[in-house]
Amino acid sequence: MNLELGYIKIKDIKFADKAEVKNGVLSVSKKDLEKIILEDENFTAVDFDIAKPGESVRITPVKDVIEPRCKVSGGGDIFPGVVSKVHTVGTGRTHVLSGMAVVTTGAIVGFQEGIIDMSGVGADYTPFSKTLNLCINFTPKKGLHTHTYEESLRKAGLKVAYHLGKLGKDVKPDEIKSYEYLPMMQSAKKYPNLPRVGYVQMLQSQGLLHDTYVYGVDMKQSLTTMISPLEIFDGAILSGNCVSACDKNTTYHHQNNPVIEDLFEQHGKTINFCAMIITNENVFLADKIRSSDWTAKIVSHLDLDGVIISQEGFGNPDTDLIMNCKKVEGVGVKTVIITDEYAGREGTSQSLADADPAADAVVTGGNANQVITLPKLDKVIGTLDYTDKIAGGFKGSLNKKDGTITVEIQAITGATNELGFNKLSAR
Amino acid sequence: MKFILTNNPLVKTKLGNSIKIEFCDVSLHQILLLTRDYIHKGYKLLSHPLSGSIKPNETLYKSIMLDANIEKLDMQSLSIIENSIMLAKNFADRDIKIMQQHKDDMMTVDLSIISGRL
């Protein structure tokens, strides 16, 4: 399996009558996008806005962040099983509108979350302060059921990203990265002296606002399985996770998974990256036992030397993380786990809901209970109505006198990301 | 016999015909403590007490499925509930008034999570 990612660097976004990518500028037709979104009769109106790095802009509440991509060659299409037909992806050439993102906002439920500050101290905590963001704010029809609203909003964001990605199909990329992912036996033969390393990615799968889709399949309903990391670059894994802004993986995180990128960086040099496994984080203990058993069975069967295990979320998945770690170590395979912490505002309390001596190599994405005061910014895209109720917010979070917001960093999108797509950690 | 310990009225209404419901009109934190009591009495956890990524100080509702395990104390369940109670204490009281619409949303999410694999 070989995939080329062609990065088209987007330097600016503007609204225009004609949609195109020219000289690094993305021109967006509001009319075109409105038509795409309002095809879904669950929406009565939609607004668009553009937020640029350094601007005095706050985007909240954020639901998903998506990078526009398109297939130039190879089988299948972007976001298979959801926006495009089900077909295996991960080969050929894919073009990426790099340096920008589609950001969906909306109040699906009354308790909301997800802040992206484009400037000020908060901007340091989110990677999406560095991207040019096309923001979409949806107005649902009255009385729309929560489940339906979530699904419509999720799909609308993906459809917009798909549509914008197509604009880059015939554009010459500024940079091309090539990836090779060989069948297991061939990879072992090619790199006989390198340790065989796999990646176990745990995917959020608990219910409404807590789900992840793989080729359109709700991961709750899947056993632990294998996937090529190159499929993920083409949008095979999509976020339906709207809760826990700091440590949820948006679709953008999946598309740009830094664990995968770093494993490929070391592939053929210090390691042989030859397996990727995806597993779920269901609520029921029987599911946890079954899925972690399966993870260890696959790891053992593949005769790996080591695996990296990344978590997504808080509390419940801590138990899955430790089960995966303990069982994989139990079959004689070394693990490194990636998580984040809820160690109290002082950072002095127990930080995970589970632990085991086998988890002796741990990478943290930071303490989500850390408190931060965000400055008043001139413009808000979305609404501040939910600031007190936001995850990490509390009574008086929004200071009505000076406009500052004091919250735990769990309110900030991507602040303690458990794929390491952030700046926080500890040594 | 399996049952759901809950303070969520929606779970009682929607799932009452398909599984035994032990409804207690208490706080989320008290649901965790009651769960620990059940475990000490020989019950075991079927669902995780910290289900959902909505933090223990952000939602009012919690539903936990338990089953009888009369042979001996289930140490795995005890470990999970003790760790969950400890972690839940890391979240400071938010001291905010919650509107009924938001309560309804919290109930809906809790119901979705506990009924996902029924």
mmCIF file of C-alpha atoms in Angstrom, chain B residues 6-9 22-28 30-31 34 61:
data_model
loop_
_atom_site.group_PDB
_atom_site.id
_atom_site.type_symbol
_atom_site.label_atom_id
_atom_site.label_comp_id
_atom_site.label_asym_id
_atom_site.label_seq_id
_atom_site.Cartn_x
_atom_site.Cartn_y
_atom_site.Cartn_z
ATOM 1 C CA THR B 6 -29.858 5.511 38.593
ATOM 2 C CA ASN B 7 -30.938 9.001 39.555
ATOM 3 C CA ASN B 8 -32.088 9.664 35.979
ATOM 4 C CA PRO B 9 -35.902 9.767 35.709
ATOM 5 C CA GLU B 22 -33.343 1.015 41.221
ATOM 6 C CA PHE B 23 -34.216 4.702 41.116
ATOM 7 C CA CYS B 24 -32.776 6.940 43.828
ATOM 8 C CA ASP B 25 -33.452 10.654 43.892
ATOM 9 C CA VAL B 26 -29.949 11.557 45.045
ATOM 10 C CA SER B 27 -26.863 13.331 43.657
ATOM 11 C CA LEU B 28 -24.450 11.800 41.148
ATOM 12 C CA GLN B 30 -24.281 9.628 46.087
ATOM 13 C CA ILE B 31 -25.021 7.232 43.222
ATOM 14 C CA LEU B 34 -24.459 3.646 46.728
ATOM 15 C CA TYR B 61 -27.330 12.144 36.223
#
